[in-house]
CSV table of C-alpha atoms in Angstrom, one decimal:
chain,number,residue,atom,x,y,z
Y,270,MET,CA,31.2,-9.5,-11.5
Y,271,THR,CA,31.0,-8.8,-15.2
Y,272,ARG,CA,29.0,-5.3,-15.1
Y,273,LEU,CA,26.7,-5.1,-18.8
Y,274,ALA,CA,28.5,-1.9,-20.0
Y,275,GLY,CA,25.0,0.7,-20.5
Y,276,THR,CA,25.6,0.2,-24.2
Y,277,ILE,CA,25.0,-3.7,-24.7
Y,278,GLY,CA,23.7,-4.0,-27.6
Y,279,LEU,CA,24.7,-0.6,-29.3
Y,280,VAL,CA,27.9,-1.6,-30.7
Y,281,LEU,CA,26.3,-2.8,-33.9
Y,282,THR,CA,23.3,-0.4,-34.1
Y,283,LEU,CA,26.6,2.4,-34.0
Y,284,ALA,CA,28.4,0.8,-36.3
Y,285,LEU,CA,25.5,0.7,-38.3
Y,286,ILE,CA,24.7,4.6,-37.9
Y,287,THR,CA,28.0,5.5,-39.3
Y,288,ASN,CA,27.9,3.1,-42.0
Y,289,PRO,CA,25.7,4.9,-44.8
Y,290,ASN,CA,26.0,1.8,-47.2
Y,291,ALA,CA,24.5,-0.2,-44.0
Y,292,GLY,CA,20.9,0.4,-45.2
Y,293,CYS,CA,19.0,2.2,-49.0
Y,294,VAL,CA,16.9,4.6,-45.5
Y,295,SER,CA,18.1,7.8,-45.2
Y,296,ASN,CA,19.0,8.3,-41.2
Y,297,SER,CA,17.3,11.6,-41.7
Y,298,GLU,CA,14.3,10.3,-43.0
Y,299,ILE,CA,13.8,8.6,-40.3
Y,300,ASN,CA,15.2,11.8,-38.0
Y,301,ASP,CA,12.9,14.1,-39.8
Y,302,ILE,CA,9.5,12.1,-38.9
Y,303,ALA,CA,11.1,11.3,-35.2
Y,304,GLU,CA,11.1,14.9,-35.0
Y,305,GLY,CA,7.5,15.5,-36.1
Y,306,TYR,CA,6.3,13.2,-33.7
Y,307,VAL,CA,7.8,14.8,-31.0
Y,308,LYS,CA,6.7,18.2,-31.8
Y,309,LEU,CA,3.1,16.9,-32.6
Y,310,ALA,CA,3.1,15.1,-29.1
Y,311,LEU,CA,3.7,18.1,-27.4
Y,312,LYS,CA,1.2,19.7,-29.2
Y,313,VAL,CA,-1.1,17.0,-27.9
Y,314,GLY,CA,0.2,17.2,-24.9
Y,315,GLN,CA,-1.4,20.6,-24.4
Y,316,TYR,CA,-5.2,19.2,-24.4
Y,317,ILE,CA,-4.7,16.1,-22.3
Y,318,PRO,CA,-3.5,16.8,-18.5
Y,319,ASP,CA,-0.5,13.8,-17.8
Y,320,TYR,CA,0.2,13.0,-21.7
Y,321,ILE,CA,3.4,14.6,-21.7
Y,322,ASP,CA,5.6,12.7,-18.6
Y,323,ALA,CA,9.0,14.1,-19.2
Y,324,TYR,CA,10.6,15.6,-22.0
Y,325,ASN,CA,14.2,17.0,-21.7
Y,326,GLY,CA,14.4,17.9,-25.5
Y,327,PRO,CA,15.0,21.4,-27.7
Y,328,GLU,CA,13.2,24.3,-25.5
Y,329,GLU,CA,12.2,26.2,-28.7
Y,330,TRP,CA,10.0,22.3,-30.0
Y,331,LYS,CA,7.7,23.5,-27.5
Y,332,PRO,CA,4.3,25.2,-28.8
Y,333,PRO,CA,3.4,28.3,-27.5
Y,334,VAL,CA,1.0,28.5,-24.4
Y,335,LEU,CA,-2.3,28.2,-24.4
Y,336,GLY,CA,-4.2,32.0,-24.3
Y,337,PRO,CA,-8.0,31.3,-22.5
Y,338,GLU,CA,-9.6,31.8,-26.5
Y,339,SER,CA,-7.6,28.7,-27.3
Y,340,SER,CA,-7.3,26.6,-24.5
Y,341,GLY,CA,-11.0,25.3,-24.3
Y,342,VAL,CA,-10.9,23.9,-28.0
Y,343,PHE,CA,-9.8,21.1,-29.2
Y,344,PRO,CA,-7.6,21.4,-32.6
Y,345,TYR,CA,-8.6,17.4,-33.6
Y,346,LYS,CA,-8.7,17.9,-37.2
Y,347,SER,CA,-5.3,19.5,-38.0
Y,348,LEU,CA,-3.3,17.6,-35.1
Y,349,SER,CA,-5.2,14.3,-36.8
Y,350,LEU,CA,-3.6,15.1,-39.6
Y,351,GLU,CA,-0.7,15.7,-39.2
Y,352,ALA,CA,-0.2,12.4,-37.3
Y,353,GLU,CA,-1.8,10.8,-40.3
Y,354,GLY,CA,1.3,12.4,-42.5
Y,355,LEU,CA,3.8,11.3,-40.1
Y,356,ILE,CA,2.3,7.6,-40.1
Y,357,ASN,CA,1.9,7.7,-43.7
Y,358,SER,CA,5.4,8.9,-44.0
Y,359,LEU,CA,6.8,5.7,-41.8
Y,360,SER,CA,5.1,3.3,-43.5
Y,361,PRO,CA,7.2,2.8,-46.8
Y,362,LEU,CA,10.1,2.9,-45.0
Y,363,ARG,CA,8.9,0.4,-42.6
Y,364,GLU,CA,9.1,-1.6,-46.0
Y,365,GLY,CA,12.6,-1.0,-46.7
Y,366,PRO,CA,15.8,-2.3,-46.6
Y,367,LEU,CA,16.6,-0.9,-42.8
Y,368,ASN,CA,19.6,-2.2,-40.6
Y,369,GLN,CA,19.1,-2.9,-37.1
Y,370,SER,CA,18.9,0.4,-35.8
Y,371,GLN,CA,16.6,1.8,-38.1
Y,372,ALA,CA,14.2,-0.8,-37.8
Y,373,MET,CA,14.0,-0.1,-34.3
Y,374,ARG,CA,13.4,3.0,-34.5
Y,375,ALA,CA,10.9,3.0,-37.3
Y,376,SER,CA,8.6,0.0,-35.3
Y,377,TYR,CA,9.4,2.1,-32.1
Y,378,LEU,CA,7.6,5.0,-33.9
Y,379,ALA,CA,5.0,3.5,-35.1
Y,380,GLY,CA,4.2,1.9,-31.9
Y,381,GLN,CA,3.7,5.9,-30.7
Y,382,LEU,CA,2.4,7.6,-33.2
Y,383,ASN,CA,-0.3,4.6,-33.5
Y,384,SER,CA,-1.1,5.2,-30.0
Y,385,LEU,CA,-1.1,8.9,-30.4
Y,386,ARG,CA,-3.6,8.8,-33.1
Y,387,ALA,CA,-6.2,7.0,-31.2
Y,388,MET,CA,-5.5,9.2,-28.3
Y,389,LEU,CA,-6.4,12.0,-30.4
Y,390,GLU,CA,-9.9,10.2,-31.3
Y,391,ILE,CA,-10.4,9.7,-27.2
Y,392,ARG,CA,-10.0,12.8,-26.7
Y,393,ASN,CA,-12.2,14.1,-29.7
Y,394,GLY,CA,-14.8,11.7,-27.8
Y,395,LYS,CA,-14.8,8.5,-29.7
Y,396,LYS,CA,-16.0,5.8,-27.0
Y,397,MET,CA,-13.7,2.5,-26.1
Y,398,THR,CA,-14.3,-0.3,-24.0
Y,399,PHE,CA,-11.5,-0.8,-21.9
Y,400,ASP,CA,-10.2,-3.7,-23.4
Y,401,GLU,CA,-10.6,-1.5,-27.1
Y,402,GLU,CA,-8.6,1.2,-24.8
Y,403,SER,CA,-5.4,-0.4,-23.6
Y,404,ARG,CA,-4.9,-1.9,-28.0
Y,405,ALA,CA,-5.9,1.2,-29.0
Y,406,LEU,CA,-3.4,3.3,-26.9
Y,407,TYR,CA,-0.4,-0.4,-25.2
Y,408,GLY,CA,-0.5,-2.5,-28.0
Y,409,VAL,CA,-2.1,-5.1,-25.6
Y,410,VAL,CA,-4.8,-6.6,-23.6
Y,411,ALA,CA,-5.1,-8.1,-20.8
Y,412,PRO,CA,-6.5,-11.6,-20.3
Y,413,GLU,CA,-9.1,-12.9,-18.3
Y,414,ALA,CA,-8.7,-13.5,-14.5
Y,415,ASP,CA,-8.9,-16.9,-13.7
Y,416,GLY,CA,-10.9,-16.5,-10.4
Y,417,GLN,CA,-9.4,-20.4,-9.0
Y,418,ILE,CA,-6.1,-19.1,-8.1
Y,419,TYR,CA,-6.9,-16.0,-7.1
Y,420,ASP,CA,-9.5,-17.5,-4.9
Y,421,SER,CA,-6.6,-20.2,-3.7
Y,422,ILE,CA,-4.3,-17.4,-2.8
Y,423,LEU,CA,-7.2,-16.1,-0.4
Y,424,LYS,CA,-7.8,-19.4,1.2
Y,425,GLU,CA,-4.1,-19.3,1.5
Y,426,MET,CA,-4.1,-16.2,3.3
Y,427,ASP,CA,-6.8,-16.8,5.8
Y,428,ARG,CA,-5.0,-19.2,7.0
Y,429,LEU,CA,-1.9,-17.4,7.4
Y,430,LEU,CA,-3.5,-14.3,9.0
Y,431,PRO,CA,-4.5,-13.9,12.8
Y,432,GLY,CA,-7.5,-13.2,14.2
Y,433,SER,CA,-11.1,-13.3,13.0
Y,434,GLY,CA,-13.3,-11.0,10.7
Y,435,SER,CA,-13.2,-10.3,7.1
Y,436,LEU,CA,-9.9,-10.6,5.4
Y,437,ALA,CA,-9.4,-7.2,4.8
Y,438,ASP,CA,-10.0,-5.9,8.4
Y,439,ARG,CA,-7.7,-8.8,9.7
Y,440,ASN,CA,-5.2,-7.8,6.9
Y,441,LYS,CA,-5.3,-4.1,7.8
Y,442,LEU,CA,-4.5,-5.2,12.1
Y,443,TYR,CA,-1.6,-7.2,11.1
Y,444,ARG,CA,0.0,-4.8,8.3
Y,445,SER,CA,-0.9,-1.7,11.1
Y,446,GLN,CA,2.1,-3.4,13.2
Y,447,PHE,CA,4.7,-2.8,10.2
Y,448,GLU,CA,3.6,0.7,9.0
Y,449,ILE,CA,6.6,3.0,8.7
Y,450,PRO,CA,6.4,6.5,11.1
Y,451,ARG,CA,6.6,9.2,8.3
Y,452,ASP,CA,10.1,11.2,9.8
Y,453,LYS,CA,11.5,8.1,8.9
Y,454,ILE,CA,10.1,7.2,5.3
Y,455,ASP,CA,12.6,10.1,3.5
Y,456,THR,CA,15.8,8.1,5.8
Y,457,LEU,CA,14.7,4.5,4.6
Y,458,MET,CA,13.7,5.7,1.1
Y,459,LYS,CA,17.3,6.9,0.7
Y,460,LEU,CA,18.8,3.6,2.6
Y,461,ALA,CA,16.8,1.2,0.3
Y,462,ILE,CA,17.7,3.2,-3.0
Y,463,ALA,CA,21.1,3.3,-2.2
Y,464,GLU,CA,21.1,0.1,-2.2
Y,465,CYS,CA,19.4,-1.2,-5.3
Y,466,ARG,CA,21.7,1.4,-7.0
Y,467,ARG,CA,24.7,-0.8,-5.3
Y,468,ARG,CA,23.5,-4.0,-6.6
Y,469,THR,CA,22.6,-2.4,-10.3
Y,470,SER,CA,25.5,-1.0,-10.4
Y,471,ARG,CA,27.4,-4.4,-10.6
Y,472,PHE,CA,25.4,-5.6,-13.6
Y,473,ILE,CA,24.8,-2.4,-15.6
Y,474,ASP,CA,27.5,0.8,-16.2
Y,475,LEU,CA,25.9,4.0,-14.7
Y,476,PRO,CA,26.6,7.3,-16.0
Y,477,ASP,CA,29.0,8.6,-13.8
Y,478,SER,CA,26.8,11.9,-13.4
Y,479,GLU,CA,23.1,10.2,-13.0
Y,480,SER,CA,21.9,11.5,-10.2
Y,481,PHE,CA,18.3,11.4,-8.0
Y,482,ASP,CA,16.3,13.4,-5.5
Y,483,VAL,CA,13.7,12.2,-2.9
Y,484,GLU,CA,10.7,14.1,-2.1
Y,485,LEU,CA,7.8,13.5,0.3
Y,486,VAL,CA,4.2,14.7,-1.2
Y,487,SER,CA,0.5,14.3,-0.6
Y,488,GLY,CA,-2.7,14.4,-2.7
Y,489,ASN,CA,-1.9,11.9,-4.8
Y,490,SER,CA,-3.8,9.4,-6.7
Y,491,TRP,CA,-0.7,7.1,-6.7
Y,492,GLY,CA,2.1,6.0,-4.6
Y,493,ALA,CA,5.2,7.2,-6.0
Y,494,TYR,CA,6.5,9.2,-9.3
Y,495,ASN,CA,9.7,9.6,-10.9
Y,496,TRP,CA,10.2,13.0,-12.9
Y,497,TYR,CA,12.8,12.3,-15.2
Y,498,LYS,CA,14.0,16.2,-15.4
Y,499,GLY,CA,17.1,15.6,-18.2
Y,500,ASN,CA,20.5,15.5,-17.5
Y,501,LEU,CA,20.8,12.1,-16.1
Y,502,HIS,CA,18.4,13.6,-13.4
Y,503,SER,CA,15.0,12.2,-11.8
Y,504,LEU,CA,13.0,13.6,-8.9
Y,505,ILE,CA,10.9,10.3,-6.8
Y,506,GLN,CA,8.2,11.9,-5.1
Y,507,ILE,CA,6.3,8.9,-2.4
Y,508,GLU,CA,3.1,9.9,-1.5
Y,509,THR,CA,2.4,10.0,2.1
Y,510,ASP,CA,-1.3,10.4,2.6
Y,511,LEU,CA,-1.9,6.6,3.3
Y,512,PRO,CA,0.3,4.3,4.8
Y,513,VAL,CA,3.8,3.6,3.8
Y,514,TYR,CA,4.8,-0.3,5.4
Y,515,ALA,CA,7.9,-1.4,5.8
Y,516,GLY,CA,7.4,-4.1,3.2
Y,517,ASN,CA,7.0,-1.0,-0.1
Y,518,ILE,CA,10.5,0.2,0.7
Y,519,ILE,CA,12.7,-2.1,-0.9
Y,520,GLY,CA,10.2,-2.3,-3.7
Y,521,LEU,CA,9.8,1.9,-4.0
Y,522,ALA,CA,12.9,2.0,-4.5
Y,523,ALA,CA,14.0,-0.4,-6.9
Y,524,HIS,CA,10.5,0.5,-9.3
Y,525,GLU,CA,11.7,4.2,-9.7
Y,526,GLY,CA,15.1,4.4,-9.1
Y,527,TYR,CA,17.5,1.3,-9.3
Y,528,PRO,CA,17.3,-0.7,-12.0
Y,529,GLY,CA,13.5,0.8,-12.7
Y,530,HIS,CA,12.2,4.0,-13.6
Y,531,HIS,CA,15.2,6.4,-13.3
Y,532,VAL,CA,17.8,3.5,-14.9
Y,533,SER,CA,15.3,3.3,-17.7
Y,534,ASN,CA,15.3,7.0,-18.6
Y,535,ILE,CA,19.1,7.7,-18.2
Y,536,LEU,CA,19.9,5.3,-19.9
Y,537,LEU,CA,17.7,6.5,-22.8
Y,538,ASP,CA,18.7,9.3,-22.8
Y,539,LYS,CA,22.9,8.8,-22.8
Y,540,ASN,CA,22.6,6.1,-25.7
Y,541,TYR,CA,20.3,7.6,-27.9
Y,542,VAL,CA,19.6,11.0,-27.7
Y,543,GLN,CA,23.6,11.8,-26.2
Y,544,ASP,CA,25.3,9.7,-27.9
Y,545,SER,CA,23.3,9.1,-31.0
Y,546,GLY,CA,20.8,12.0,-31.5
Y,547,TRP,CA,17.3,9.8,-31.7
Y,548,VAL,CA,15.5,12.5,-30.9
Y,549,GLU,CA,12.2,10.7,-30.8
Y,550,PHE,CA,13.9,9.6,-26.9
Y,551,THR,CA,13.5,13.3,-25.6
Y,552,ILE,CA,9.9,13.1,-24.8
Y,553,TYR,CA,7.6,10.1,-22.8
Y,554,ILE,CA,4.5,9.9,-23.4
Y,555,LEU,CA,2.5,8.1,-20.4
Y,556,PHE,CA,-0.2,6.8,-22.3
Y,557,SER,CA,1.8,4.8,-25.1
Y,558,PRO,CA,3.1,1.2,-25.5
Y,559,GLN,CA,6.6,2.8,-24.3
Y,560,SER,CA,4.3,2.3,-20.3
Y,561,VAL,CA,4.0,-1.6,-20.8
Y,562,LEU,CA,8.0,-1.8,-20.7
Y,563,GLU,CA,8.5,0.2,-18.6
Y,564,GLU,CA,6.2,-0.6,-15.8
Y,565,GLY,CA,6.8,-4.0,-16.4
Y,566,MET,CA,10.6,-3.8,-16.1
Y,567,ALA,CA,10.0,-1.4,-13.0
Y,568,GLU,CA,7.8,-4.1,-10.9
Y,569,TYR,CA,9.9,-6.9,-12.8
Y,570,GLY,CA,13.4,-5.1,-11.2
Y,571,ILE,CA,11.8,-5.4,-7.5
Y,572,ASP,CA,13.2,-8.9,-7.3
Y,573,LEU,CA,15.6,-9.0,-9.6
Y,574,VAL,CA,18.0,-6.4,-8.0
Y,575,PHE,CA,16.9,-7.7,-4.4
Y,576,PRO,CA,15.8,-11.5,-4.7
Y,577,PRO,CA,13.5,-12.5,-2.0
Y,578,GLU,CA,16.4,-13.8,0.7
Y,579,ASP,CA,17.8,-11.1,0.3
Y,580,GLN,CA,15.3,-8.2,1.0
Y,581,ALA,CA,14.3,-10.4,4.4
Y,582,ALA,CA,17.7,-9.6,5.4
Y,583,PHE,CA,17.6,-6.5,4.9
Y,584,LEU,CA,14.1,-5.9,6.2
Y,585,LYS,CA,15.5,-7.5,9.4
Y,586,THR,CA,18.9,-5.9,9.7
Y,587,VAL,CA,18.7,-2.1,8.1
Y,588,ILE,CA,14.2,-1.2,7.2
Y,589,PHE,CA,12.8,-3.1,10.4
Y,590,PRO,CA,15.9,-1.3,13.0
Y,591,VAL,CA,15.5,2.0,11.9
Y,592,ALA,CA,11.9,2.7,11.4
Y,593,GLY,CA,11.7,1.0,15.2
Y,594,LEU,CA,10.0,-2.4,14.1
Y,595,ASP,CA,10.7,-5.6,15.3
Y,596,SER,CA,13.1,-7.1,13.5
Y,597,SER,CA,12.0,-11.1,14.4
Y,598,LYS,CA,9.0,-11.4,12.6
Y,599,ALA,CA,10.5,-9.4,9.8
Y,600,GLU,CA,10.4,-12.8,7.7
Y,601,GLU,CA,6.9,-13.7,8.8
Y,602,TYR,CA,6.1,-10.3,7.3
Y,603,LEU,CA,8.1,-10.3,3.9
Y,604,GLY,CA,6.5,-13.9,3.5
Y,605,LEU,CA,2.4,-12.2,3.3
Y,606,SER,CA,3.5,-9.6,1.7
Y,607,LYS,CA,4.6,-12.0,-1.3
Y,608,LEU,CA,1.6,-13.8,-1.1
Y,609,ARG,CA,-0.4,-10.7,-1.6
Y,610,GLN,CA,1.4,-9.4,-4.0
Y,611,LYS,CA,0.2,-12.4,-5.9
Y,612,LEU,CA,-3.2,-11.0,-5.7
Y,613,GLY,CA,-2.2,-8.0,-7.7
Y,614,PRO,CA,-3.4,-9.5,-11.7
Y,615,ARG,CA,-6.6,-9.5,-10.7
Y,616,GLU,CA,-7.1,-5.6,-10.0
Y,617,ILE,CA,-7.4,-5.7,-13.7
Y,618,THR,CA,-11.2,-7.0,-13.5
Y,619,THR,CA,-12.3,-4.8,-11.0
Y,620,ALA,CA,-11.0,-1.7,-13.0
Y,621,ARG,CA,-12.3,-3.2,-16.5
Y,622,LEU,CA,-15.5,-3.9,-14.9
Y,623,TYR,CA,-15.6,-0.1,-12.7
Y,624,LEU,CA,-14.8,1.7,-16.2
Y,625,ASP,CA,-16.9,0.0,-18.7
Y,626,GLY,CA,-19.8,1.1,-16.4
Y,627,ILE,CA,-20.2,-2.9,-15.3
Y,628,LEU,CA,-19.5,-2.2,-11.6
Y,629,PRO,CA,-20.9,0.5,-9.3
Y,630,ARG,CA,-18.2,2.5,-7.2
Y,631,GLU,CA,-19.8,1.0,-3.9
Y,632,SER,CA,-19.8,-2.7,-5.8
Y,633,ALA,CA,-15.7,-2.0,-7.3
Y,634,ILE,CA,-14.3,-0.6,-3.5
Y,635,ASP,CA,-16.0,-4.1,-1.8
Y,636,SER,CA,-13.9,-6.0,-5.3
Y,637,LEU,CA,-11.0,-4.6,-4.5
Y,638,ARG,CA,-11.1,-5.0,-0.8
Y,639,TYR,CA,-11.7,-8.9,-1.0
Y,640,TYR,CA,-9.1,-9.6,-3.9
Y,641,HIS,CA,-7.0,-6.8,-2.4
Y,642,LEU,CA,-7.4,-7.1,1.3
Y,643,ILE,CA,-7.1,-3.3,1.5
Y,644,THR,CA,-8.5,-0.7,3.9
Y,645,VAL,CA,-11.5,1.4,2.0
Y,646,GLU,CA,-9.3,4.8,2.1
Y,647,GLU,CA,-7.3,2.9,-0.1
Y,648,ALA,CA,-9.8,1.0,-2.2
Y,649,LYS,CA,-11.2,5.0,-2.6
Y,650,SER,CA,-7.6,5.5,-3.6
Y,651,CYS,CA,-7.5,3.3,-6.2
Y,652,LEU,CA,-10.8,4.2,-8.2
Y,653,ASP,CA,-9.0,7.8,-8.0
Y,654,PHE,CA,-6.4,6.1,-10.2
Y,655,TYR,CA,-8.7,4.4,-12.5
Y,656,ASP,CA,-10.8,7.7,-13.0
Y,657,LYS,CA,-7.7,9.9,-13.7
Y,658,TYR,CA,-5.3,7.2,-15.8
Y,659,ARG,CA,-8.0,4.4,-17.3
Y,660,SER,CA,-6.7,1.6,-18.6
Y,661,TYR,CA,-2.9,2.1,-17.8
Y,662,ILE,CA,-3.1,-0.3,-14.7
Y,663,ILE,CA,-2.8,-2.7,-17.7
Y,664,THR,CA,0.7,-1.7,-18.3
Y,665,TYR,CA,1.9,-2.8,-14.4
Y,666,HIS,CA,0.8,-6.6,-14.5
Y,667,ILE,CA,1.4,-7.0,-18.2
Y,668,GLY,CA,4.4,-5.6,-18.7
Y,669,LYS,CA,5.4,-7.8,-15.4
Y,670,SER,CA,4.1,-11.0,-17.5
Y,671,LEU,CA,5.8,-10.1,-20.6
Y,672,LEU,CA,9.4,-10.0,-19.2
Y,673,ASN,CA,8.8,-13.0,-17.2
Y,674,LYS,CA,7.7,-14.7,-20.1
Y,675,TYR,CA,10.0,-13.8,-22.3
Y,676,ILE,CA,13.3,-13.3,-19.9
Y,677,ALA,CA,12.7,-17.1,-18.9
Y,678,GLY,CA,11.5,-18.2,-22.6
Y,679,ASN,CA,15.2,-16.6,-23.1
Y,680,GLY,CA,17.4,-19.0,-20.9
Y,681,GLY,CA,16.9,-16.3,-17.3
Y,682,ASP,CA,16.7,-18.5,-14.2
Y,683,GLU,CA,17.6,-17.8,-10.9
Y,684,ASN,CA,20.3,-20.1,-12.0
Y,685,ASP,CA,22.1,-17.6,-13.7
Y,686,PRO,CA,21.7,-13.5,-12.8
Y,687,GLN,CA,24.0,-12.8,-15.2
Y,688,LYS,CA,22.0,-14.0,-18.4
Y,689,LYS,CA,18.8,-12.3,-16.4
Y,690,TRP,CA,20.1,-9.5,-15.9
Y,691,GLU,CA,21.5,-9.3,-19.7
Y,692,LEU,CA,18.0,-10.4,-21.3
Y,693,TYR,CA,16.8,-7.5,-19.2
Y,694,LEU,CA,18.7,-5.0,-20.1
Y,695,HIS,CA,18.5,-5.9,-23.7
Y,696,LEU,CA,14.9,-5.0,-23.7
Y,697,LYS,CA,15.3,-1.9,-21.4
Y,698,LEU,CA,17.5,-0.6,-24.5
Y,699,GLY,CA,15.5,-2.4,-27.3
Y,700,LEU,CA,11.6,-1.0,-26.4
Y,701,PRO,CA,10.6,-3.8,-28.6
Y,702,ASN,CA,7.1,-3.8,-29.0
Y,703,PRO,CA,5.1,-5.3,-26.6
Y,704,ALA,CA,2.4,-6.5,-28.8
Y,705,ASP,CA,5.2,-8.7,-30.8
Y,706,LEU,CA,5.7,-9.9,-26.4
Y,707,GLN,CA,2.4,-10.6,-25.9
Y,708,ASP,CA,1.8,-13.1,-29.3
């Protein structure tokens, strides 16, 4: 099968970069703004925990470590003036004639800088509702949930789950049969990642030197994380305080690894930083429009690389046997897991009401248990995530929805997987403004 080069869509872009007559705006003007953006983001990251997700640019660009005398003082005015200066410098460039690569870079920088400016205001005390914050930081707002859709899913779960009592309790009892022993998690993750990589490499030409490590951790509000370390290498961490179930393994491998976060990071680094010198891609701001696409692509990539029928076979022949589980139950288990996953977007409603102060913590726990059939411990972990990352929760669900809409609307369907991969990679390297996809 044809493999899509990791530089798909870049042939024209790179030709334009090397052609000084292709646009009236000089690349040096955009390069200067890009460098200013990276240096400013690094400064902001000193005052906002988790703001900088990854940085693999020049070490000398990092600001000095804050001393005790300045660590508690937030220099809002100076940082804001710097942000406004970059935005004002970029604005007239966007109105001039730009070639394809310049237009992409200018649009990307505008979205990131506007988000950065909004974060400075939030850090300085500006109060925003959940929706105001998501629009300011990520450029999109989640639509209101259609309750009838989720009620019908819950009715179907009620019909399928064995036993009596609350759906949450019945789901807990059912899932408990498929919990992965802790001493098997590392082995199974590596097996699943290797298979996801093999499948991804059929469609995307991965750099030869790319690599990853897997590490089991505890004490975090997230289930898994990809930390990009630069030089085409990632550290994938798996949280083990809460149970890891058989159905999670493929999803974690695809989301954090192939074709998800790891692939995004190495392609942006290889194509844009190493090959093109676009320094804005040496840094990844977590609370920014880029995350809508990154999380959306990571979520969409699960069923792209591993269609459900293939997931069932892999569960039955690899994951269940290695984990010591009853393989005869794999297909039934996967079907129920896929059905329950359809409840996922309803989570935004609970997060919105909770963070806007409308839903008390205990009521939010009840809501999560009712709509997502999870344990009290899992619900508390969700609220810890909302407390720490706030409206970031929209990136998973809205991002995937935007990917579905774009790919389906441009001819990507189950009958043409090659087309789906082409469109997926086009978004991965094109980094459009999420707001443009939502409109």
